[in-house]
Amino acid sequence: MSSSTSSEYADVIIVGAGFAGLGMGTRLARENTHSFLILERATEVGGTWRDNTYPGVACDVPSQLYSFSFRPKPDWSRVFAPGAEIAGYLRECARSEGLLPCIRFSTELLEARWDDRQGLWRLTTSGGDYTARVLVTAAGRLSEPRLPEVPGLGSFAGDTFHTAAWRHDVSLEGRRVGVVGTGASAVQLVPAVAEQAAELVVFQRSAPYIVPRGDRAYTDDEKRGFRDHPDTLAAARSEYFWAAEEGFAQKLDGSASARRHRDLALGHLQAQVEDPILRSAVTPDYQIGCKRVLFSNDYYPALARPNVTLEPSPVASVDESRVRSAGGAEFDLDVLIMATGFHTTQLPFASRIVGRNTGADGLGETLADHWSEGMTAFASTVVYGFPNLFIIDGPNASLGHNSAITMIETQIDYIAGALAFGTLAAQGGHPEVLEVSATAEAEYTAELDADSSSTVWLTGGCRSWYLDSRSGRQTLLWPGPAHTFQAKNGVFDPAPFR
C-alpha cells in the first residue's frame, strides 16, 4: 500500500475482540492517552466464547478467576461458568467500558506491513485500510479450527462440522453420530450428544486423563455476599489463584505432586468405569500433564451407555456415509462432528504480518517466516524485526494449570508500560520506533527452552498441541507458575530494546 492511500488512523490498533482485545481496549479507554481501534472479523465480541456454542461448553477454570480482575462479577451462576454466560460477560464489558464505538466489526486483517520510512503499521483489511503507530495482536490460539486430513472426508454424505462452528440447525435426535477426538471439547459435548443420538461413536486417538469436576451452582446468598462485600469476592479469586498455582508442580517430571494427580485421575476412572475392556481403552499410556488434563463427572458414564461405542483409534478414511477407523472398524454414520482442536503452534495470522527485515525470498519477512522453527518472543510479547508490535497470548504465554486471564492482564501491563515510555507516549508528531534486540529474544527463548526441558510436556511420552511439530520445541506454555510470569514480564523494561 502506498503512503498516499486514504486510510483510518489510530495510535494503537488491536486485532481481535475476545478477552485479550477487550482487556487491552479497556486499559486504553480508561487511561485515555492514545487513540485506538479494535478490528474484529466477526459481527460480535467474545472470541472463543462467541464461537463455541456446542452442548455442554463451559470453562474449566473457576469463574471468579476466569474474569478480569478489574471487572469482577459477583453473580456468576456456577463455580465453572457455562460458555454462554462468559460470552455475555464479555459483551457487557464491551458495552459498559464504552468500547463498541471503537470496534470495527466484520473487519478481517488481510495484511499488516511495517512502513519503515514512516514508522507506521499499514493494514489492509476486508473493511478498508488502516494505519497505526502500534499494532497489538489479540487473536488468540483457539480461534482457527483444525480439521484432520482424512482421505474421502469431503465425500461424507451426511452433515459434518467442527465444534467451534456448531450447526444448531442439524438435529442429532435418533441419528448415527461420530465424534472425532477426545480432548476438552469432546469430553464436554459427548454426554449431551449421547442422550440425543440413536448411536454414537467416539473416535479416540489417545486417552485423556480426567479428574472430577467440582462444579455446583452458587446460591443466592453467596451471590449477595459477593455483591455486598467485594473483599470477599477478591479473597475468593486469590484463594482460587494460589490453589491453582500448586498445580504447576504436577507438570514436573517425577514429582510427588504429579504422582498424586495421576492417582486422583486413575481413581476417578476406576470408580466410574466397571467394564474392564472399556477401562483399559480409556487408560492413558503417557505421564499425566503431558497433555491437557480434563475435568468431567459424566464423560465416562456416557461412554458406558448402550448406544455409545468408543473406537480406540482415529478416523482413517471416509466413503460417503461409511467411516473407517485406523483400527479397521467401520461405521455407517449420519453426522460427523470434528472435536479436533485448533491451530495452536502455527498461528494463521502470522503469515499476514510483514516486518522490517527481508525474508529468504527477498521480500519482507513475515512473522510466520520468523517463526519457521517455532514461535519466539521476548517477554512472550515482542519480536525482533517487528517494531511496535505486541502479541498477547503469544509464545509461551499460556498456562496448563491456572487462568489465562492472569497472563493476559500481565501482558496488558507490559504493553501499557511500553506505550508510556519515551516518545511513544507522545501523541502526534513522528512515531517512535520500539524494537527488541535479536539477542534479547534469543536469550529469553533459550531460558524458556531450558526451563521446559524438565517438564512432562517434553518428557511425558505424548504428542500434544503444546509442541511445535517442526522443531519439537514447547512454544505455548509458560514453564513455571503464573506468579513468576507476572514478576518477570509484568513491568516494561526498555533495556533490551534497540
Coordinates of C-alpha atoms in Angstrom, one line a residue:
M1 CA 0.0 0.0 0.0
S2 CA 1.4 3.4 -0.8
S3 CA 1.7 6.1 1.8
S4 CA -0.8 8.2 -0.2
T5 CA -3.6 5.8 0.1
S6 CA -6.5 7.1 2.3
S7 CA -6.9 5.1 5.5
E8 CA -8.3 5.4 9.0
Y9 CA -5.6 6.1 11.6
A10 CA -5.3 5.3 15.3
D11 CA -2.3 5.4 17.7
V12 CA -3.0 1.7 18.5
I13 CA -4.8 -0.9 16.5
I14 CA -5.8 -4.1 18.3
V15 CA -6.7 -7.2 16.3
G16 CA -9.4 -9.4 18.0
A17 CA -12.3 -8.7 20.4
G18 CA -12.0 -11.6 22.8
F19 CA -10.7 -11.5 26.3
A20 CA -7.3 -10.1 25.2
G21 CA -8.5 -7.5 22.8
L22 CA -11.3 -6.2 25.1
G23 CA -8.9 -6.2 28.1
M24 CA -6.3 -4.1 26.1
G25 CA -9.1 -1.8 24.8
T26 CA -10.4 -1.3 28.3
R27 CA -7.0 -0.3 29.6
L28 CA -6.5 2.2 26.8
A29 CA -10.0 3.6 27.2
R30 CA -9.6 4.1 30.9
E31 CA -6.1 5.8 30.5
N32 CA -7.4 7.9 27.6
T33 CA -3.9 8.8 26.4
H34 CA -3.9 7.0 23.0
S35 CA -6.5 6.7 20.3
F36 CA -7.3 3.1 19.5
L37 CA -9.4 0.8 17.3
I38 CA -10.3 -2.9 17.7
L39 CA -10.6 -4.9 14.5
E40 CA -12.9 -7.9 14.7
R41 CA -13.6 -10.2 11.8
A42 CA -17.0 -11.4 13.3
T43 CA -20.1 -9.4 14.0
E44 CA -19.9 -9.6 17.7
V45 CA -17.3 -9.6 20.5
G46 CA -16.4 -12.7 22.5
G47 CA -13.7 -14.6 20.6
T48 CA -13.6 -18.3 21.6
W49 CA -16.7 -17.9 23.8
R50 CA -18.7 -16.4 20.9
D51 CA -17.7 -19.1 18.5
N52 CA -18.0 -22.2 20.7
T53 CA -21.7 -22.9 21.4
Y54 CA -21.7 -26.7 21.4
P55 CA -23.8 -28.6 24.0
G56 CA -22.1 -28.6 27.4
V57 CA -19.5 -25.9 26.6
A58 CA -18.1 -24.4 29.8
C59 CA -15.0 -23.1 31.4
D60 CA -12.6 -25.4 33.3
V61 CA -11.2 -22.5 35.4
P62 CA -13.3 -21.2 38.3
S63 CA -15.5 -18.3 37.3
Q64 CA -14.1 -15.8 39.7
L65 CA -10.6 -16.4 38.3
Y66 CA -11.7 -16.6 34.7
S67 CA -12.8 -12.9 34.5
F68 CA -11.0 -9.6 34.6
S69 CA -9.6 -8.6 38.0
F70 CA -10.7 -5.0 37.2
R71 CA -14.2 -6.1 36.3
P72 CA -15.2 -8.7 38.9
K73 CA -18.6 -10.3 38.5
P74 CA -20.3 -11.2 41.8
D75 CA -23.2 -13.2 40.3
W76 CA -21.7 -16.0 38.3
S77 CA -24.2 -18.8 38.2
R78 CA -21.8 -21.6 38.8
V79 CA -18.3 -22.4 40.1
F80 CA -17.4 -23.2 36.4
A81 CA -19.3 -20.8 34.2
P82 CA -21.2 -22.1 31.1
G83 CA -19.8 -20.7 27.8
A84 CA -22.9 -18.6 27.1
E85 CA -22.5 -16.8 30.4
I86 CA -18.9 -16.0 29.7
A87 CA -19.8 -14.6 26.2
G88 CA -22.5 -12.5 27.9
Y89 CA -19.9 -11.2 30.4
L90 CA -17.6 -10.1 27.5
R91 CA -20.5 -8.4 25.7
E92 CA -21.3 -6.5 28.9
C93 CA -17.6 -5.5 29.3
A94 CA -17.5 -4.0 25.8
R95 CA -20.7 -2.1 26.4
S96 CA -20.0 -0.8 29.9
E97 CA -16.5 0.2 29.1
G98 CA -17.6 2.2 26.1
L99 CA -15.6 0.1 23.6
L100 CA -18.3 -0.5 21.0
P101 CA -17.7 2.7 19.0
C102 CA -14.0 1.8 18.8
I103 CA -14.7 -1.7 17.3
R104 CA -14.8 -2.3 13.6
F105 CA -16.9 -5.4 13.1
S106 CA -16.8 -7.6 10.0
T107 CA -13.2 -6.4 9.5
E108 CA -10.7 -9.2 9.0
L109 CA -7.0 -8.4 8.9
L110 CA -5.6 -9.4 5.5
E111 CA -2.1 -7.9 5.8
A112 CA -0.2 -5.7 8.3
R113 CA 3.0 -4.3 6.8
W114 CA 5.6 -2.2 8.6
D115 CA 6.4 1.0 6.9
D116 CA 10.0 1.7 8.0
R117 CA 10.2 5.1 6.4
Q118 CA 7.1 6.5 8.1
G119 CA 7.4 4.4 11.3
L120 CA 3.9 3.1 11.0
W121 CA 1.9 -0.2 10.5
R122 CA -0.2 -0.2 7.4
L123 CA -3.1 -2.6 7.5
T124 CA -5.2 -4.0 4.7
T125 CA -8.5 -5.4 5.9
S126 CA -11.7 -6.7 4.5
G127 CA -13.3 -3.4 5.7
G128 CA -10.7 -0.9 4.4
D129 CA -7.2 0.3 5.1
Y130 CA -5.8 1.5 8.4
T131 CA -2.6 2.9 9.8
A132 CA -1.3 2.8 13.3
R133 CA 1.8 3.6 15.3
V134 CA 1.4 0.4 17.4
L135 CA -0.1 -2.9 16.4
V136 CA -1.4 -5.4 19.1
T137 CA -2.5 -8.9 18.1
A138 CA -5.1 -10.4 20.3
A139 CA -6.3 -13.1 18.1
G140 CA -5.6 -16.0 20.5
R141 CA -4.6 -19.5 19.7
L142 CA -8.1 -21.1 19.9
S143 CA -9.6 -19.2 17.0
E144 CA -8.7 -21.2 13.9
P145 CA -10.3 -24.7 13.9
R146 CA -8.0 -27.5 12.8
L147 CA -9.6 -30.2 10.6
P148 CA -7.9 -33.6 10.1
E149 CA -6.5 -34.7 6.8
V150 CA -8.7 -37.7 6.2
P151 CA -9.0 -39.4 2.8
G152 CA -12.5 -39.0 1.5
L153 CA -13.7 -36.7 4.2
G154 CA -15.1 -34.4 1.5
S155 CA -17.3 -37.2 0.2
F156 CA -19.1 -37.7 3.5
A157 CA -22.8 -37.9 2.7
G158 CA -24.2 -36.6 6.0
D159 CA -23.6 -33.4 8.0
T160 CA -20.1 -32.6 9.2
F161 CA -18.9 -29.6 11.2
H162 CA -16.3 -28.6 13.8
T163 CA -17.2 -28.0 17.4
A164 CA -16.3 -24.3 17.0
A165 CA -18.9 -23.9 14.2
W166 CA -21.7 -25.9 15.8
R167 CA -24.7 -26.5 13.4
H168 CA -27.7 -25.7 15.6
D169 CA -29.9 -26.4 12.6
V170 CA -28.7 -30.1 12.5
S171 CA -30.8 -32.3 14.7
L172 CA -29.0 -35.3 16.4
E173 CA -32.2 -36.9 17.6
G174 CA -32.3 -40.6 16.5
R175 CA -29.3 -40.2 14.2
R176 CA -26.0 -42.1 14.0
V177 CA -23.3 -39.6 15.1
G178 CA -19.5 -39.8 15.2
V179 CA -17.4 -37.5 17.4
V180 CA -13.7 -37.3 16.2
G181 CA -11.4 -36.6 19.1
T182 CA -11.4 -36.9 22.9
G183 CA -10.0 -33.6 24.0
A184 CA -11.6 -30.9 26.1
S185 CA -14.5 -30.1 23.7
A186 CA -15.3 -33.7 23.2
V187 CA -15.4 -34.5 26.9
Q188 CA -17.9 -31.8 27.4
L189 CA -20.2 -32.5 24.5
V190 CA -20.2 -36.3 24.4
P191 CA -22.6 -36.7 27.3
A192 CA -25.1 -34.4 25.7
V193 CA -24.8 -36.0 22.3
A194 CA -25.2 -39.5 23.8
E195 CA -28.6 -38.5 25.2
Q196 CA -29.8 -37.5 21.7
A197 CA -28.2 -39.8 19.2
A198 CA -29.5 -43.3 18.4
E199 CA -25.9 -44.4 18.1
L200 CA -22.7 -42.5 19.0
V201 CA -19.2 -43.5 18.0
V202 CA -16.3 -41.7 19.7
F203 CA -13.0 -41.9 17.8
Q204 CA -10.1 -41.7 20.2
R205 CA -6.5 -41.2 19.1
S206 CA -5.2 -41.2 22.7
A207 CA -7.0 -41.4 26.0
P208 CA -7.1 -38.2 28.1
Y209 CA -6.5 -38.0 31.9
I210 CA -9.8 -36.9 33.5
V211 CA -10.3 -35.7 37.1
P212 CA -13.5 -35.0 39.0
R213 CA -15.2 -31.6 38.2
G214 CA -16.1 -29.9 41.4
D215 CA -18.8 -27.8 39.9
R216 CA -22.0 -26.5 41.5
A217 CA -24.4 -23.6 41.3
Y218 CA -23.8 -20.6 43.5
T219 CA -26.7 -19.9 46.0
D220 CA -28.5 -16.5 46.0
D221 CA -26.9 -15.9 49.4
E222 CA -23.4 -16.4 48.1
K223 CA -24.1 -14.1 45.1
R224 CA -25.5 -11.5 47.5
G225 CA -22.4 -11.8 49.7
F226 CA -20.1 -11.3 46.8
R227 CA -22.0 -8.3 45.7
D228 CA -22.3 -6.6 49.1
H229 CA -18.7 -7.5 50.2
P230 CA -16.3 -7.0 47.3
D231 CA -13.4 -8.0 49.6
T232 CA -15.0 -11.5 49.9
L233 CA -15.0 -11.8 46.1
A234 CA -11.4 -10.7 45.9
A235 CA -10.5 -13.2 48.6
A236 CA -12.2 -16.0 46.6
R237 CA -10.3 -15.1 43.5
S238 CA -7.0 -15.1 45.4
E239 CA -7.8 -18.4 47.0
Y240 CA -8.6 -20.0 43.6
F241 CA -5.4 -18.5 42.1
W242 CA -3.0 -19.8 44.8
A243 CA -4.7 -23.2 44.8
A244 CA -4.2 -23.4 41.1
E245 CA -0.6 -22.4 41.4
E246 CA 0.1 -25.6 43.3
G247 CA -0.8 -27.4 40.1
F248 CA 2.4 -26.4 38.4
A249 CA 4.4 -29.0 40.4
Q250 CA 2.3 -31.6 38.7
K251 CA 4.0 -30.7 35.4
L252 CA 7.5 -31.6 36.7
D253 CA 8.8 -35.0 35.6
G254 CA 8.7 -37.5 38.5
S255 CA 7.3 -35.1 41.2
A256 CA 5.3 -36.4 44.1
S257 CA 2.6 -33.9 43.1
A258 CA 2.4 -35.5 39.6
R259 CA 2.0 -38.9 41.2
R260 CA -0.8 -37.7 43.4
H261 CA -2.5 -36.1 40.5
R262 CA -2.2 -39.3 38.5
D263 CA -3.7 -41.4 41.4
L264 CA -6.6 -39.0 41.5
A265 CA -7.3 -39.3 37.8
L266 CA -6.9 -43.1 37.7
G267 CA -9.0 -43.5 40.9
H268 CA -11.8 -41.4 39.2
L269 CA -11.6 -43.7 36.1
Q270 CA -11.7 -46.9 38.3
A271 CA -14.7 -45.6 40.2
Q272 CA -16.7 -44.7 37.0
V273 CA -15.8 -47.4 34.5
E274 CA -16.7 -51.0 35.5
D275 CA -16.2 -52.7 32.2
P276 CA -12.5 -53.9 32.1
I277 CA -12.3 -53.6 28.3
L278 CA -13.5 -50.1 28.3
R279 CA -11.4 -49.2 31.3
S280 CA -8.3 -50.5 29.5
A281 CA -9.2 -48.5 26.4
V282 CA -9.6 -45.2 28.3
T283 CA -6.4 -45.6 30.4
P284 CA -3.7 -43.1 29.2
D285 CA -0.3 -44.5 28.3
Y286 CA 1.7 -41.4 29.0
Q287 CA 2.6 -39.3 32.0
I288 CA -0.2 -37.1 33.5
G289 CA 0.1 -33.4 32.5
C290 CA 1.9 -34.2 29.2
K291 CA -1.4 -33.3 27.6
R292 CA -4.2 -31.2 29.0
V293 CA -5.8 -32.8 32.0
L294 CA -9.6 -32.6 31.7
F295 CA -12.5 -32.2 34.1
S296 CA -15.7 -34.2 33.9
N297 CA -18.1 -36.3 36.1
D298 CA -20.3 -37.5 33.2
Y299 CA -17.9 -38.4 30.3
Y300 CA -17.0 -41.9 31.5
P301 CA -20.7 -42.8 32.3
A302 CA -21.6 -41.6 28.8
L303 CA -19.1 -44.0 27.2
A304 CA -20.7 -46.8 29.1
R305 CA -24.2 -46.2 27.7
P306 CA -25.5 -49.0 25.4
N307 CA -25.9 -46.6 22.4
V308 CA -22.2 -45.4 22.7
T309 CA -19.1 -47.1 21.2
L310 CA -15.6 -46.0 22.0
E311 CA -13.4 -46.7 19.0
P312 CA -9.8 -46.5 20.3
S313 CA -8.2 -45.3 17.1
P314 CA -8.6 -42.2 14.8
V315 CA -10.6 -41.9 11.6
A316 CA -8.6 -43.3 8.7
S317 CA -10.9 -42.8 5.7
V318 CA -14.4 -41.8 4.7
D319 CA -16.5 -43.2 1.8
E320 CA -19.8 -41.3 1.7
S321 CA -21.6 -42.5 4.9
R322 CA -19.0 -45.2 5.7
V323 CA -16.3 -44.2 8.2
R324 CA -13.3 -46.5 8.7
S325 CA -11.0 -46.2 11.7
A326 CA -7.3 -46.8 11.8
G327 CA -8.1 -49.9 13.8
G328 CA -10.1 -51.4 10.9
A329 CA -13.6 -50.9 12.3
E330 CA -16.3 -49.5 10.0
F331 CA -19.3 -47.4 10.9
D332 CA -22.3 -46.1 9.0
L333 CA -22.9 -42.5 10.2
D334 CA -25.3 -39.6 9.5
V335 CA -23.3 -36.9 11.3
L336 CA -19.6 -36.4 11.8
I337 CA -18.5 -33.9 14.5
M338 CA -14.9 -32.7 14.5
A339 CA -13.7 -32.2 18.0
T340 CA -10.2 -31.8 16.7
G341 CA -9.0 -28.6 18.3
F342 CA -7.3 -25.6 16.8
H343 CA -4.1 -24.4 15.0
T344 CA -2.0 -23.5 18.1
T345 CA 1.7 -23.5 17.3
Q346 CA 1.5 -22.2 13.8
L347 CA -0.9 -19.2 14.1
P348 CA -2.6 -18.3 10.8
F349 CA -2.4 -14.6 11.3
A350 CA 1.5 -14.8 11.4
S351 CA 1.7 -15.1 7.7
R352 CA -0.2 -11.8 7.3
I353 CA 2.2 -9.7 9.3
V354 CA 5.3 -8.3 7.5
G355 CA 8.1 -6.8 9.5
R356 CA 11.2 -4.7 8.9
N357 CA 13.6 -7.4 7.7
T358 CA 14.0 -9.1 4.3
G359 CA 12.9 -12.8 4.2
A360 CA 14.6 -15.7 2.5
D361 CA 12.6 -15.0 -0.7
G362 CA 13.9 -11.4 -0.9
L363 CA 10.6 -10.0 0.2
G364 CA 9.6 -8.7 3.6
E365 CA 9.9 -11.2 6.4
T366 CA 6.6 -12.3 7.8
L367 CA 6.0 -13.3 11.4
A368 CA 5.5 -16.9 10.1
D369 CA 8.9 -16.8 8.5
H370 CA 10.4 -15.6 11.7
W371 CA 8.7 -18.5 13.5
S372 CA 9.6 -21.1 11.0
E373 CA 11.2 -23.3 13.7
G374 CA 8.6 -22.4 16.4
M375 CA 7.2 -19.2 18.0
T376 CA 9.6 -16.9 19.9
A377 CA 9.3 -13.5 21.5
F378 CA 11.0 -11.5 24.2
A379 CA 8.8 -11.3 27.3
S380 CA 6.5 -13.5 25.3
T381 CA 5.2 -10.3 23.8
V382 CA 7.7 -8.5 21.4
V383 CA 9.6 -9.9 18.4
Y384 CA 12.9 -8.7 16.8
G385 CA 12.3 -7.3 13.3
F386 CA 8.7 -6.3 14.1
P387 CA 8.8 -2.8 15.6
N388 CA 5.9 -1.5 17.7
L389 CA 4.2 -4.9 17.5
F390 CA 2.9 -6.5 20.7
I391 CA 1.5 -10.1 20.8
I392 CA -1.0 -11.0 23.5
D393 CA -1.4 -14.8 24.1
G394 CA 1.7 -15.5 22.0
P395 CA 4.8 -17.6 22.6
N396 CA 4.9 -19.3 26.0
A397 CA 2.2 -17.0 27.3
S398 CA -0.4 -19.6 28.2
L399 CA -0.8 -21.9 31.2
G400 CA -1.6 -25.6 31.8
H401 CA -2.6 -25.1 35.4
N402 CA -4.1 -21.7 36.0
S403 CA -6.1 -18.9 34.4
A404 CA -5.2 -17.5 31.0
I405 CA -6.7 -14.2 32.2
T406 CA -3.8 -13.7 34.6
M407 CA -1.4 -14.0 31.7
I408 CA -3.4 -11.6 29.5
E409 CA -3.6 -9.0 32.2
T410 CA 0.2 -9.3 32.8
Q411 CA 0.9 -8.7 29.1
I412 CA -1.5 -5.7 29.1
D413 CA 0.5 -4.2 31.9
Y414 CA 3.7 -4.7 29.9
I415 CA 2.2 -3.1 26.8
A416 CA 0.8 -0.2 28.8
G417 CA 4.3 0.4 30.2
A418 CA 5.8 0.4 26.7
L419 CA 3.2 2.8 25.5
A420 CA 4.1 5.2 28.3
F421 CA 7.8 5.0 27.5
G422 CA 9.6 7.9 25.9
T423 CA 8.1 9.4 22.8
L424 CA 5.8 6.5 22.3
A425 CA 3.8 8.2 25.0
A426 CA 3.5 11.4 23.0
Q427 CA 0.5 12.0 20.7
G428 CA 1.2 13.4 17.3
G429 CA 4.5 14.0 15.6
H430 CA 6.8 11.4 14.2
P431 CA 6.1 8.0 15.8
E432 CA 8.8 6.4 18.0
V433 CA 10.1 3.0 16.9
L434 CA 10.5 0.5 19.7
E435 CA 12.1 -2.8 18.6
V436 CA 13.6 -5.5 20.9
S437 CA 17.1 -6.8 20.1
A438 CA 17.7 -10.2 18.5
T439 CA 20.0 -11.1 21.4
A440 CA 17.3 -10.4 24.0
E441 CA 14.8 -12.5 22.2
A442 CA 17.2 -15.4 21.7
E443 CA 18.4 -15.4 25.3
Y444 CA 14.8 -15.3 26.6
T445 CA 13.9 -18.2 24.3
A446 CA 16.9 -20.3 25.4
E447 CA 15.9 -19.7 29.0
L448 CA 12.4 -20.9 28.5
D449 CA 13.5 -23.9 26.5
A450 CA 15.8 -24.9 29.3
D451 CA 13.0 -24.5 31.9
S452 CA 10.7 -26.6 29.7
S453 CA 13.1 -29.5 29.4
S454 CA 12.3 -30.9 32.8
T455 CA 8.6 -30.8 32.4
V456 CA 6.3 -33.6 31.4
W457 CA 5.4 -31.7 28.2
L458 CA 8.7 -32.8 26.8
T459 CA 9.4 -36.0 28.9
G460 CA 5.9 -37.4 29.3
G461 CA 5.8 -39.6 26.2
C462 CA 2.9 -38.0 24.4
R463 CA 2.2 -35.9 21.3
S464 CA 0.4 -32.7 22.2
W465 CA -0.6 -29.3 20.8
Y466 CA 1.9 -27.7 23.1
L467 CA 4.8 -28.8 20.9
D468 CA 5.8 -27.3 17.5
S469 CA 5.9 -30.3 15.1
R470 CA 8.8 -28.7 13.1
S471 CA 11.3 -28.3 15.9
G472 CA 9.8 -30.2 18.8
R473 CA 10.0 -27.1 21.0
Q474 CA 7.4 -26.4 23.6
T475 CA 6.2 -23.0 22.4
L476 CA 2.8 -22.5 24.1
L477 CA 3.0 -22.8 27.8
W478 CA 4.9 -20.7 30.4
P479 CA 7.3 -23.2 32.1
G480 CA 6.6 -22.0 35.6
P481 CA 3.9 -20.8 38.0
A482 CA 1.8 -17.9 36.8
H483 CA 3.1 -15.5 39.5
T484 CA 6.6 -15.9 38.1
F485 CA 5.4 -14.7 34.7
Q486 CA 3.9 -11.7 36.5
A487 CA 7.1 -11.0 38.2
K488 CA 9.3 -11.4 35.1
N489 CA 7.0 -9.8 32.5
G490 CA 4.6 -7.5 34.3
V491 CA 6.7 -4.4 34.1
F492 CA 8.2 -2.9 30.9
D493 CA 11.9 -2.5 30.8
P494 CA 13.4 -0.5 27.9
A495 CA 16.9 -2.0 28.3
P496 CA 16.5 -4.9 25.8
F497 CA 15.2 -2.6 23.1
R498 CA 17.3 -1.1 20.3

